[in-house]
PDB file of C-alpha atoms in Angstrom:
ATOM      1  CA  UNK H   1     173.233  57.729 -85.699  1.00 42.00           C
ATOM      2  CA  UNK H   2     177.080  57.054 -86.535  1.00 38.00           C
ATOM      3  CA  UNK H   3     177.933  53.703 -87.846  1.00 44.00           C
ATOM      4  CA  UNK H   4     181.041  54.037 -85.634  1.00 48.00           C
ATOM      5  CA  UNK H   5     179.755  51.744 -83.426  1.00 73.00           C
ATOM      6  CA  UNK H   6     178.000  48.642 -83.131  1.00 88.00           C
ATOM      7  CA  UNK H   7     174.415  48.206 -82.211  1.00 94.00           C
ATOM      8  CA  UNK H   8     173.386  46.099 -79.374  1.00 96.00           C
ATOM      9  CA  UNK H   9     171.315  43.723 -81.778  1.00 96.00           C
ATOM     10  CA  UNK H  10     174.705  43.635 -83.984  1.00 94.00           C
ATOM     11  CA  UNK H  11     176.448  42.517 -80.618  1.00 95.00           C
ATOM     12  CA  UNK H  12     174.215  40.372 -79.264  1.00 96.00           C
ATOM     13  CA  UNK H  13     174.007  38.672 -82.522  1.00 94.00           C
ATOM     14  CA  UNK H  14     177.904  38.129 -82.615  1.00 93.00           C
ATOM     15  CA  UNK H  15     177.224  36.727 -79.035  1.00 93.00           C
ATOM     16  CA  UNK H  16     174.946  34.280 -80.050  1.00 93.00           C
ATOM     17  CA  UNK H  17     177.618  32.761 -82.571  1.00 89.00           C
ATOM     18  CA  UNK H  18     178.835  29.895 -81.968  1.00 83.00           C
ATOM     19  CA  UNK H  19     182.529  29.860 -83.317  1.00 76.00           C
ATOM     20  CA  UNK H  20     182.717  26.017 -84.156  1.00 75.00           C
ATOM     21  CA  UNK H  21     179.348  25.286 -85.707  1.00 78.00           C
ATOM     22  CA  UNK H  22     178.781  28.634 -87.350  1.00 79.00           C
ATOM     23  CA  UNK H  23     175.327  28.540 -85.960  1.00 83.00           C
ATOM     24  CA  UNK H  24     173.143  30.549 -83.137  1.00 87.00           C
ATOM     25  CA  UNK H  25     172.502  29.435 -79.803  1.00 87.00           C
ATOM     26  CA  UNK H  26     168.895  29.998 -78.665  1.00 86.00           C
ATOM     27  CA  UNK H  27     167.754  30.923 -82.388  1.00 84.00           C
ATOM     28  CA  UNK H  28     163.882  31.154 -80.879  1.00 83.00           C
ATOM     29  CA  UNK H  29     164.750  33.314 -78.020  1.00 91.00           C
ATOM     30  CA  UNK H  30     167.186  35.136 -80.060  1.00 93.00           C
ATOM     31  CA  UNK H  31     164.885  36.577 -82.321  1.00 92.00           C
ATOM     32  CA  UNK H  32     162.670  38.127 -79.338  1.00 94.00           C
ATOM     33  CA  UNK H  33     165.885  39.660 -78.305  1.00 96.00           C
ATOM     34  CA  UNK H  34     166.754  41.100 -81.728  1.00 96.00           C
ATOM     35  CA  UNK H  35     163.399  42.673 -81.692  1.00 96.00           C
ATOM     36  CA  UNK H  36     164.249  43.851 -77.696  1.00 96.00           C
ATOM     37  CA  UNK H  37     167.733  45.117 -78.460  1.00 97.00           C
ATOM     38  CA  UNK H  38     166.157  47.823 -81.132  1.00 97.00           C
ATOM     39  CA  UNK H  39     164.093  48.765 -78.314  1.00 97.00           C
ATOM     40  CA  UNK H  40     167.174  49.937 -76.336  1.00 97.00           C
ATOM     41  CA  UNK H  41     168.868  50.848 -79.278  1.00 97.00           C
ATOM     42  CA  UNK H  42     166.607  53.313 -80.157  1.00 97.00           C
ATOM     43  CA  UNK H  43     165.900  54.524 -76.757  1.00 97.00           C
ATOM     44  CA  UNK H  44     170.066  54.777 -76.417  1.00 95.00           C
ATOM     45  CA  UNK H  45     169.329  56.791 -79.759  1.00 96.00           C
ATOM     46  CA  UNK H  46     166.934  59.432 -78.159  1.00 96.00           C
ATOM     47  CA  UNK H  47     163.869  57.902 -80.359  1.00 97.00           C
ATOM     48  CA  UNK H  48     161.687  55.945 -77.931  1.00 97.00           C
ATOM     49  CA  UNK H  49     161.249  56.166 -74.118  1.00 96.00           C
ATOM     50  CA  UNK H  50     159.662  53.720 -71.476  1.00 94.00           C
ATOM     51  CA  UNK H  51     155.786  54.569 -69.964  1.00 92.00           C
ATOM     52  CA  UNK H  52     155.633  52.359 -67.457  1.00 89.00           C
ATOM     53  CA  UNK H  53     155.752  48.898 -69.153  1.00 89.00           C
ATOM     54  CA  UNK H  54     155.004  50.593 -72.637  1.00 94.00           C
ATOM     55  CA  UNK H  55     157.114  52.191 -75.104  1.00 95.00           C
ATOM     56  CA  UNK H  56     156.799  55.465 -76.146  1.00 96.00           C
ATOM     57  CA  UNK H  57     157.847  57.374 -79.744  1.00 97.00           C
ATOM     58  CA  UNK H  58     159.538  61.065 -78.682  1.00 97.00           C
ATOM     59  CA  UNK H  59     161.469  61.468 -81.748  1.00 96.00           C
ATOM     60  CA  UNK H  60     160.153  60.411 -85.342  1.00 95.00           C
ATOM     61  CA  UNK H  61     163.537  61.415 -86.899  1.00 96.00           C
ATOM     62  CA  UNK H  62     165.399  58.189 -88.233  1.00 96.00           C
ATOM     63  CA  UNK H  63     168.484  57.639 -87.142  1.00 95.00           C
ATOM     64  CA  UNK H  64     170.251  56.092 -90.038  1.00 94.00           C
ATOM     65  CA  UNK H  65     170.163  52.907 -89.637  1.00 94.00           C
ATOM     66  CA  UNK H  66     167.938  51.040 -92.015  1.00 92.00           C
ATOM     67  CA  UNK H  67     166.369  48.249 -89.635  1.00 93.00           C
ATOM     68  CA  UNK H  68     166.548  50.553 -86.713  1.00 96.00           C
ATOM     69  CA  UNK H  69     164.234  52.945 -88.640  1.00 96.00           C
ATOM     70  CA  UNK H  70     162.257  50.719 -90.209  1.00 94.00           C
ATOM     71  CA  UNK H  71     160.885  49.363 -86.291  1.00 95.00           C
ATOM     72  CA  UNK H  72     160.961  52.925 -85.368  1.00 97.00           C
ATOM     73  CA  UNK H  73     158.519  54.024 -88.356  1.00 96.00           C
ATOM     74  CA  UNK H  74     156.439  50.987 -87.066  1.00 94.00           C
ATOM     75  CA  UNK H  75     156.016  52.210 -83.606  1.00 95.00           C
ATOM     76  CA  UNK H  76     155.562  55.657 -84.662  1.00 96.00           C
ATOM     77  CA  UNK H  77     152.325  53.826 -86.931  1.00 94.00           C
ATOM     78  CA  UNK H  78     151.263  52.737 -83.740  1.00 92.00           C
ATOM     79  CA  UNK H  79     150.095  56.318 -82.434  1.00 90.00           C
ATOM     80  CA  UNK H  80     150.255  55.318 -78.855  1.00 93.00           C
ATOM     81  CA  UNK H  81     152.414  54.028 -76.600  1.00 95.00           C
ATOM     82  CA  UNK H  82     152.384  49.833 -76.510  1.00 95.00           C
ATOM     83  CA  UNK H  83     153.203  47.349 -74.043  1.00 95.00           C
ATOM     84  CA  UNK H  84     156.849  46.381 -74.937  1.00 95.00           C
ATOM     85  CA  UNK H  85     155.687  42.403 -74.005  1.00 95.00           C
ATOM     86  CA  UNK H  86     153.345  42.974 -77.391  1.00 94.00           C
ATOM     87  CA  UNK H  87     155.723  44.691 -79.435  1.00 93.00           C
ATOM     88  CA  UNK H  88     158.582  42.001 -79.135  1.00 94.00           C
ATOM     89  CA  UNK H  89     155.908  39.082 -79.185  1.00 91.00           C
ATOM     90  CA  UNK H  90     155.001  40.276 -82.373  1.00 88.00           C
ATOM     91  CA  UNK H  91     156.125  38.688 -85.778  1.00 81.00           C
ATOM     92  CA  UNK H  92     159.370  39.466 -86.772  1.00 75.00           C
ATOM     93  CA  UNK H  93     160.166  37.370 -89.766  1.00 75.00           C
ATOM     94  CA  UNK H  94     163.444  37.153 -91.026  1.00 86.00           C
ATOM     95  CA  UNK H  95     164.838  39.606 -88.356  1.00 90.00           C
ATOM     96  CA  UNK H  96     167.821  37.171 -87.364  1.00 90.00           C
ATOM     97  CA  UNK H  97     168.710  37.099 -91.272  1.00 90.00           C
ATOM     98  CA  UNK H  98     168.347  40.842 -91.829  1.00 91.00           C
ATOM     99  CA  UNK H  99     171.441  41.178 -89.082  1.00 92.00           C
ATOM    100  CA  UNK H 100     173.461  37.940 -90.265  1.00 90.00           C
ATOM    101  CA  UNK H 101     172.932  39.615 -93.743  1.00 90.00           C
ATOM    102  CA  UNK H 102     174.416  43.032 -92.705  1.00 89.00           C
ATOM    103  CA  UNK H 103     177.406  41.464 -90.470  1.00 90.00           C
ATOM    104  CA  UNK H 104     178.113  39.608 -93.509  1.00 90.00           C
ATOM    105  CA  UNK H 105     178.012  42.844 -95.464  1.00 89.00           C
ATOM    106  CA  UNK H 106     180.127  44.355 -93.400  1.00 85.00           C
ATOM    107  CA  UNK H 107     182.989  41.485 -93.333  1.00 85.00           C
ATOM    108  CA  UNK H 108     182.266  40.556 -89.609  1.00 86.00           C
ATOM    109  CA  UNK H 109     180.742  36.980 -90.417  1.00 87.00           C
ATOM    110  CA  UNK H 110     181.065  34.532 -93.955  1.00 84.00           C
ATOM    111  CA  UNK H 111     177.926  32.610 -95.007  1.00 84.00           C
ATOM    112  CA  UNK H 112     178.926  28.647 -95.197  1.00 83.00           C
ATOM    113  CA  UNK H 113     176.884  27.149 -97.888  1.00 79.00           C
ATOM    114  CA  UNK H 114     175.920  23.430 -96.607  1.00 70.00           C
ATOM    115  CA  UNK H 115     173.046  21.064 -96.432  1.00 63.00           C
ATOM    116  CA  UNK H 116     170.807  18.842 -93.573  1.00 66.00           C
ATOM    117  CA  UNK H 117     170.951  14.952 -93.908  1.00 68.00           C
ATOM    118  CA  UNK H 118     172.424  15.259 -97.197  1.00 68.00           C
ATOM    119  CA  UNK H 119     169.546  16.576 -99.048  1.00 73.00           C
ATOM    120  CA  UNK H 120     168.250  20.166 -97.292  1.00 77.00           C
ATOM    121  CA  UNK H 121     170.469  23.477 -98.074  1.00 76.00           C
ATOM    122  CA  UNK H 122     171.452  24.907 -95.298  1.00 77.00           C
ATOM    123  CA  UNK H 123     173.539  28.592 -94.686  1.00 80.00           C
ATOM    124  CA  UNK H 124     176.212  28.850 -91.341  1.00 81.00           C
ATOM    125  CA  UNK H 125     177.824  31.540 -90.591  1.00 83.00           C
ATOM    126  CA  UNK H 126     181.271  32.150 -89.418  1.00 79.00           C
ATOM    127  CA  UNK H 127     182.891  35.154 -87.210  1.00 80.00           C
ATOM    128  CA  UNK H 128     185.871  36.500 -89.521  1.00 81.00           C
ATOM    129  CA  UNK H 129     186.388  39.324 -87.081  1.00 73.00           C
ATOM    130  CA  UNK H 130     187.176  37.211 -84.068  1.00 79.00           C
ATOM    131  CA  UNK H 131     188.753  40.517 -82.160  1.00 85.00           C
ATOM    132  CA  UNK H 132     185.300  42.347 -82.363  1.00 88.00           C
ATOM    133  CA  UNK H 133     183.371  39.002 -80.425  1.00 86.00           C
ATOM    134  CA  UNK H 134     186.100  38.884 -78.114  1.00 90.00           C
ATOM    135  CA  UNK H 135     186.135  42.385 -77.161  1.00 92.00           C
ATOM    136  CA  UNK H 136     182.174  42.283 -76.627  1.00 93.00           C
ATOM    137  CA  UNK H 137     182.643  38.856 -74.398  1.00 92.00           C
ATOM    138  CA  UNK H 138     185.329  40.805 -72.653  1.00 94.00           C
ATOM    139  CA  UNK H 139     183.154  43.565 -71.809  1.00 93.00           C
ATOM    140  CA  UNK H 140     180.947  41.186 -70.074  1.00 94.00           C
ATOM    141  CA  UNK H 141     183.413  39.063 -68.821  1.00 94.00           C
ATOM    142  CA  UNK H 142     184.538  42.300 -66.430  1.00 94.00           C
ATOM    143  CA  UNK H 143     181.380  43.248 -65.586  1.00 92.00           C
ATOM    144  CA  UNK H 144     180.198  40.152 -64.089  1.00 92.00           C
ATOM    145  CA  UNK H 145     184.084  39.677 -62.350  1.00 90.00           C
ATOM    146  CA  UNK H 146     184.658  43.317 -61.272  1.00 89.00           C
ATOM    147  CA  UNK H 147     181.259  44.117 -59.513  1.00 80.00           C
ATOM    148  CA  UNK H 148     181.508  47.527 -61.348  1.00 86.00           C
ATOM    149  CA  UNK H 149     178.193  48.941 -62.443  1.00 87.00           C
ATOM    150  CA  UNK H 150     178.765  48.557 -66.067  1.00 91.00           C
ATOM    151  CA  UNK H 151     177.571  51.210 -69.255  1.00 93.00           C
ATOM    152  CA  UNK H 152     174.518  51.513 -70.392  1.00 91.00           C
ATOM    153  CA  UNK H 153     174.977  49.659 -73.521  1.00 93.00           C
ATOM    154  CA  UNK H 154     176.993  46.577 -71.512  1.00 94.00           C
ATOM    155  CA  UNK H 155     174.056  46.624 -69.148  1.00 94.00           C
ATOM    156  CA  UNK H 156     171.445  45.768 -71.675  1.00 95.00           C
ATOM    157  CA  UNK H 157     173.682  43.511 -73.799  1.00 96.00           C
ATOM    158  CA  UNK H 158     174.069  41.566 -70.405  1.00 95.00           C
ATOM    159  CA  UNK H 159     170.042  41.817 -69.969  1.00 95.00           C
ATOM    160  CA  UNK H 160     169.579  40.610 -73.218  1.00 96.00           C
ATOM    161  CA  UNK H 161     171.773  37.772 -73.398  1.00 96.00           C
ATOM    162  CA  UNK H 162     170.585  36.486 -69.625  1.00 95.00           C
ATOM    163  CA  UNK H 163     166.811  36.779 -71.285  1.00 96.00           C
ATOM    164  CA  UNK H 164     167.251  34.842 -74.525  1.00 95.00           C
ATOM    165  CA  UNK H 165     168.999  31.899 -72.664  1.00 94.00           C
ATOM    166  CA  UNK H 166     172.637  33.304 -74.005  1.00 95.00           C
ATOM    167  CA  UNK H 167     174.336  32.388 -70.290  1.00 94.00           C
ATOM    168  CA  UNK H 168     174.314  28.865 -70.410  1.00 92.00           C
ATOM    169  CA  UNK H 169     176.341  29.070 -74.096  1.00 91.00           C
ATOM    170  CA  UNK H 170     178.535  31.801 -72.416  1.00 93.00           C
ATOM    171  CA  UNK H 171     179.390  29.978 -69.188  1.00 94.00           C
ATOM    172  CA  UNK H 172     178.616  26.600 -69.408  1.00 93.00           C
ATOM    173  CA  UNK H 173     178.205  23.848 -66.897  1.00 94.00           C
ATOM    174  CA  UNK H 174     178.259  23.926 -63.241  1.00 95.00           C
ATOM    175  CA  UNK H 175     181.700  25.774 -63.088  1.00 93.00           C
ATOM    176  CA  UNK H 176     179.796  28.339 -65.236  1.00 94.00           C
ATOM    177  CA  UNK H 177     176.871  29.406 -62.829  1.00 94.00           C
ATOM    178  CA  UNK H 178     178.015  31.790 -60.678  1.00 95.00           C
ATOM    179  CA  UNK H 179     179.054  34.085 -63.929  1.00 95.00           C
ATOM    180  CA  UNK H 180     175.153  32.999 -64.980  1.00 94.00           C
ATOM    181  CA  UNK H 181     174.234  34.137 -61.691  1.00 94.00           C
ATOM    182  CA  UNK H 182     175.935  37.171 -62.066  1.00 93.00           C
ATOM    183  CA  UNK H 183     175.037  37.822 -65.696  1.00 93.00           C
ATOM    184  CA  UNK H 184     171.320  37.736 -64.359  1.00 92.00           C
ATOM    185  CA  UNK H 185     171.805  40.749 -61.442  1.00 92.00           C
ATOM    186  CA  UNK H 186     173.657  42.785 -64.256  1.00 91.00           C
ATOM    187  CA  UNK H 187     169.841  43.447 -65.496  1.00 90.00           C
ATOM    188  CA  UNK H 188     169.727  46.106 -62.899  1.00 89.00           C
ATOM    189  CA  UNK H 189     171.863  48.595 -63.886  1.00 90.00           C
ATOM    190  CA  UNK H 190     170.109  49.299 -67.146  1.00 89.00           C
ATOM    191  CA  UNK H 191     165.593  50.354 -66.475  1.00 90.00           C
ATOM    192  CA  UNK H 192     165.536  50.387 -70.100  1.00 93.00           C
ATOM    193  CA  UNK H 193     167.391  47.118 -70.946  1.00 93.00           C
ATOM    194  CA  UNK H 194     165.681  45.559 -67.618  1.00 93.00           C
ATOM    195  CA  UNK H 195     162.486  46.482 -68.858  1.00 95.00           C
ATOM    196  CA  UNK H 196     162.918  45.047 -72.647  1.00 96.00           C
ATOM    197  CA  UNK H 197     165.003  41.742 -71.451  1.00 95.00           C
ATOM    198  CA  UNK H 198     161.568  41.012 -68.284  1.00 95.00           C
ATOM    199  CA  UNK H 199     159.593  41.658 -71.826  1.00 95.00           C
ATOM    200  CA  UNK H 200     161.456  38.785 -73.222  1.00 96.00           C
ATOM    201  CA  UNK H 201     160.981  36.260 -70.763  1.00 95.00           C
ATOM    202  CA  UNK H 202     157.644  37.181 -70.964  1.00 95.00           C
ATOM    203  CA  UNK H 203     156.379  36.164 -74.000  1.00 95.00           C
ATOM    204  CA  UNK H 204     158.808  32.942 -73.415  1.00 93.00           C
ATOM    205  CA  UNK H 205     156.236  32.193 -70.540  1.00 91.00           C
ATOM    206  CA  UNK H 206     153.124  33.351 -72.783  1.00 87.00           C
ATOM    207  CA  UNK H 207     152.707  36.220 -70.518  1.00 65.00           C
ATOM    208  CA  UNK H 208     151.785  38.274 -74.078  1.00 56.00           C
ATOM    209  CA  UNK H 209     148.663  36.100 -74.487  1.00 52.00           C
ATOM    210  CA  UNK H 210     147.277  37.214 -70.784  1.00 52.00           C
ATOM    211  CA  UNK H 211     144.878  39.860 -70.740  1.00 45.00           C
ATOM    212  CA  UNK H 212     146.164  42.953 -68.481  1.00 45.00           C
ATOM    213  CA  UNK H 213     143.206  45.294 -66.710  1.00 45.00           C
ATOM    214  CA  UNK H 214     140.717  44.002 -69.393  1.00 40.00           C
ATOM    215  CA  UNK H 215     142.534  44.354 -72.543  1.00 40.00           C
ATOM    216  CA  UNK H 216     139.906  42.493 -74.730  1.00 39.00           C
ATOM    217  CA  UNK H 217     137.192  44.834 -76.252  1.00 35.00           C
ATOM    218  CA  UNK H 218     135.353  47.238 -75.169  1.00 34.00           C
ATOM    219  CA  UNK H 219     137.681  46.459 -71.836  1.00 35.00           C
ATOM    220  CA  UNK H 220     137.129  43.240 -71.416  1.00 36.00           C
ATOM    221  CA  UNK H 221     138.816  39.763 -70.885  1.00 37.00           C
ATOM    222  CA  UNK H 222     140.222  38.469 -74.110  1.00 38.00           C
ATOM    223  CA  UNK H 223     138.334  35.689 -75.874  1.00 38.00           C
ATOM    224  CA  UNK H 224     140.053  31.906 -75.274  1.00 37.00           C
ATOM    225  CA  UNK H 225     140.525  31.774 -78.901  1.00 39.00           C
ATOM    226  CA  UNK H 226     142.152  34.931 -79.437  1.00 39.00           C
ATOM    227  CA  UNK H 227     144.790  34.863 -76.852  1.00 39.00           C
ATOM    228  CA  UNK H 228     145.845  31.128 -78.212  1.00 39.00           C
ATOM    229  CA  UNK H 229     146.587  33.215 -81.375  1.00 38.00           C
ATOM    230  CA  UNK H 230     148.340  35.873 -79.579  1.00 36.00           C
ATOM    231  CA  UNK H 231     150.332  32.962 -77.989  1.00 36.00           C
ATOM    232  CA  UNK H 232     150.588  31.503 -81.166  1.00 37.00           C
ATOM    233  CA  UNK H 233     152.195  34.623 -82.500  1.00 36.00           C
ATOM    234  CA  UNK H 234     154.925  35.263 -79.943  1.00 34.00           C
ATOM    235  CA  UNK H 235     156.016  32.359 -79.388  1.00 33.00           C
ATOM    236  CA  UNK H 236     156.970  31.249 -83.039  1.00 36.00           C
ATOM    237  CA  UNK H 237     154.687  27.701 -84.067  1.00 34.00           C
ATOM    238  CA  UNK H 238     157.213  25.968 -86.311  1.00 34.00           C
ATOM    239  CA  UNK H 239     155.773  25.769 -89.757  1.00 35.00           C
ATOM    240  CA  UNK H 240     153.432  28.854 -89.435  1.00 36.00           C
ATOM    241  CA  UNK H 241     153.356  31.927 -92.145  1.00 35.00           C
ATOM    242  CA  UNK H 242     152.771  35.201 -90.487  1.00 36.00           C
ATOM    243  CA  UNK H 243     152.904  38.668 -92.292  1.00 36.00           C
ATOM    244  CA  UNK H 244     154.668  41.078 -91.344  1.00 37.00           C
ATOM    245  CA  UNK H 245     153.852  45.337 -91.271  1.00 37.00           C
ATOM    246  CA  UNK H 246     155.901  45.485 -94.569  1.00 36.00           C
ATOM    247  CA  UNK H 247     154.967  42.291 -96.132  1.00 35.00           C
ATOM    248  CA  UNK H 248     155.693  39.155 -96.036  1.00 32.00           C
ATOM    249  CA  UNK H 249     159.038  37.478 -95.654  1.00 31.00           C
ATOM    250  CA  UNK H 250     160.185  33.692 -95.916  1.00 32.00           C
ATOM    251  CA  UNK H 251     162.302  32.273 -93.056  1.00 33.00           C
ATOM    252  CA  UNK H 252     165.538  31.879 -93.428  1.00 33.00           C
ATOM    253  CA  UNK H 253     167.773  28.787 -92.855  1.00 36.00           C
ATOM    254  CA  UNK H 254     170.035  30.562 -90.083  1.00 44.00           C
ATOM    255  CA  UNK H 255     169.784  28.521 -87.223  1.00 41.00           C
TER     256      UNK H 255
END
C-alpha cells in the first residue's frame, strides 16, 4: 500500500479534531472507530473480507503500513474468522496516540504541551494542514447535500464518524440534524464500512458482552461474570490496565 493517500483511520482522526481546543471529540467512541477504520482499511487493501458478521484474513501479505500490519498480523494469529463486534471491543491501548503520533510525524498536526488545573501535563494537538481537514469535511459535506452515492472510502468515513458520535461535532444543534440524519443513511452505500460502523455501536450498547448461539464453552451461555469482563473490556473502565497482543502500553493524555 502507497502512502499517497490517507487512511480512513488517518481521516477520521483529522475529523475528530477539534480546531479550537486541539482536542478529540468522542475520544471513547473514537478509539472503537480507529480500531473499525483498519477493518475497512484493510479490506479496501485486499487483506481481510467480511463472513457474515465476522472478518476474514485472505491475504497475509502486509501492506506497508506499520499499524495497518501490525492488526492485520493479529487477525491472521487468530486462525479463524472473528466476529468484528469482538475484534473492535477488544483492547486497543494507545491506538488514538499511535495515529496523533504519526499525523504529527508527518506535519499534519503539532503536539501543544499544557497541563489540567494547573498541576496535570497534558498534550493537544493542533491541525497545521488545515486544507487536508477541509477537503475530507468537504467530501462529506457533498455527499450528504448531493444525494450522490458516494466512494467507497467516503462511505465508510461517513459510517464511521455517524458510529463514534462524530455528527453532532460536525453539524451541531438543531439546524445541524438533517445533515446528522443524512450522515446516518450514508452507512448504506458501503457493506463493509456498514458492517464495521453497526460493530461500533455495538459494543457502545454492550452488545460484545451478549452471548450469540451459545458462545460460552463447550457452546454454552457465557458465565455472568465473564461477560461483565467482556463488557468491561470494550467499553473502556476509566482507570483499568489491560494488555495488549504486543504488550502493554500506558494511555496517553490525548483527549
Amino acid at each position: 500500500m502507497g502512502r499517497s493517500r490517507r487512511t480512513i483511520p488517518e481521516e477520521l482522526l483529522l475529523l475528530a479534531l477539534d480546531p479550537t481546543t486541539g482536542t478529540t471529540a468522542q475520544p471513547q467512541s473514537l478509539d472503537l472507530g480507529l480500531a473499525g477504520a483498519q477493518l475497512v482499511e484493510l479490506a479496501l487493501a485486499g487483506r481481510i473480507a467480511p463472513d457474515g458478521d465476522r472478518i476474514a484474513v485472505v491475504m497475509a501479505r502486509p501492506t506497508g503500513d506499520p499499524t495497518l500490519d501490525s492488526a492485520l498480523e493479529l487477525l491472521r494469529r487468530r486462525g479463524s474468522p472473528v466476529r468484528a463486534v469482538h475484534w473492535i471491543g477488544g483492547p486497543r491501548l494507545g491506538l488514538r496516540q499511535t495515529y496523533l503520533t504519526h499525523l504529527e510525524r508527518c506535519g499534519m498536526v503539532h503536539a501543544v504541551a499544557g497541563q489540567m488545573c494547573g498541576v496535570l501535563p497534558t498534550t493537544r494537538y493542533q491541525a497545521t494542514e488545515t486544507a487536508i481537514s477541509r477537503e475530507i469535511r468537504t467530501r462529506l459535506d457533498n455527499a450528504i447535500r448531493t444525494g450522490v452515492p458516494p466512494d467507497p472510502r467516503t462511505a465508510a468515513l461517513a459510517a464511521l464518524a455517524h458510529a463514534v458520535g462524530l455528527g453532532k461535532h460536525l453539524y451541531p444543534g438543531n439546524e445541524g440534524r438533517s445533515s446528522r440524519s443524512r450522515l446516518r443513511d450514508l452507512i448504506r452505500h458501503d457493506p463493509m464500512g456498514g458492517l464495521v460502523a453497526h460493530a461500533v455501536m455495538d459494543v457502545q450498547n454492550g452488545a460484545a458482552a451478549q452471548p450469540r448461539r451459545g458462545s460460552g464453552p463447550g457452546g454454552g451461555p457465557v458465565p455472568r461474570k465473564a461477560a461483565a469482563r467482556t463488557a468491561a473490556d470494550a467499553t473502556g473502565v476509566p482507570g483499568q490496565s489491560r494488555r495488549h497482543g504486543h504488550g502493554s502500553m500506558a494511555r496517553v493524555g490525548a483527549h
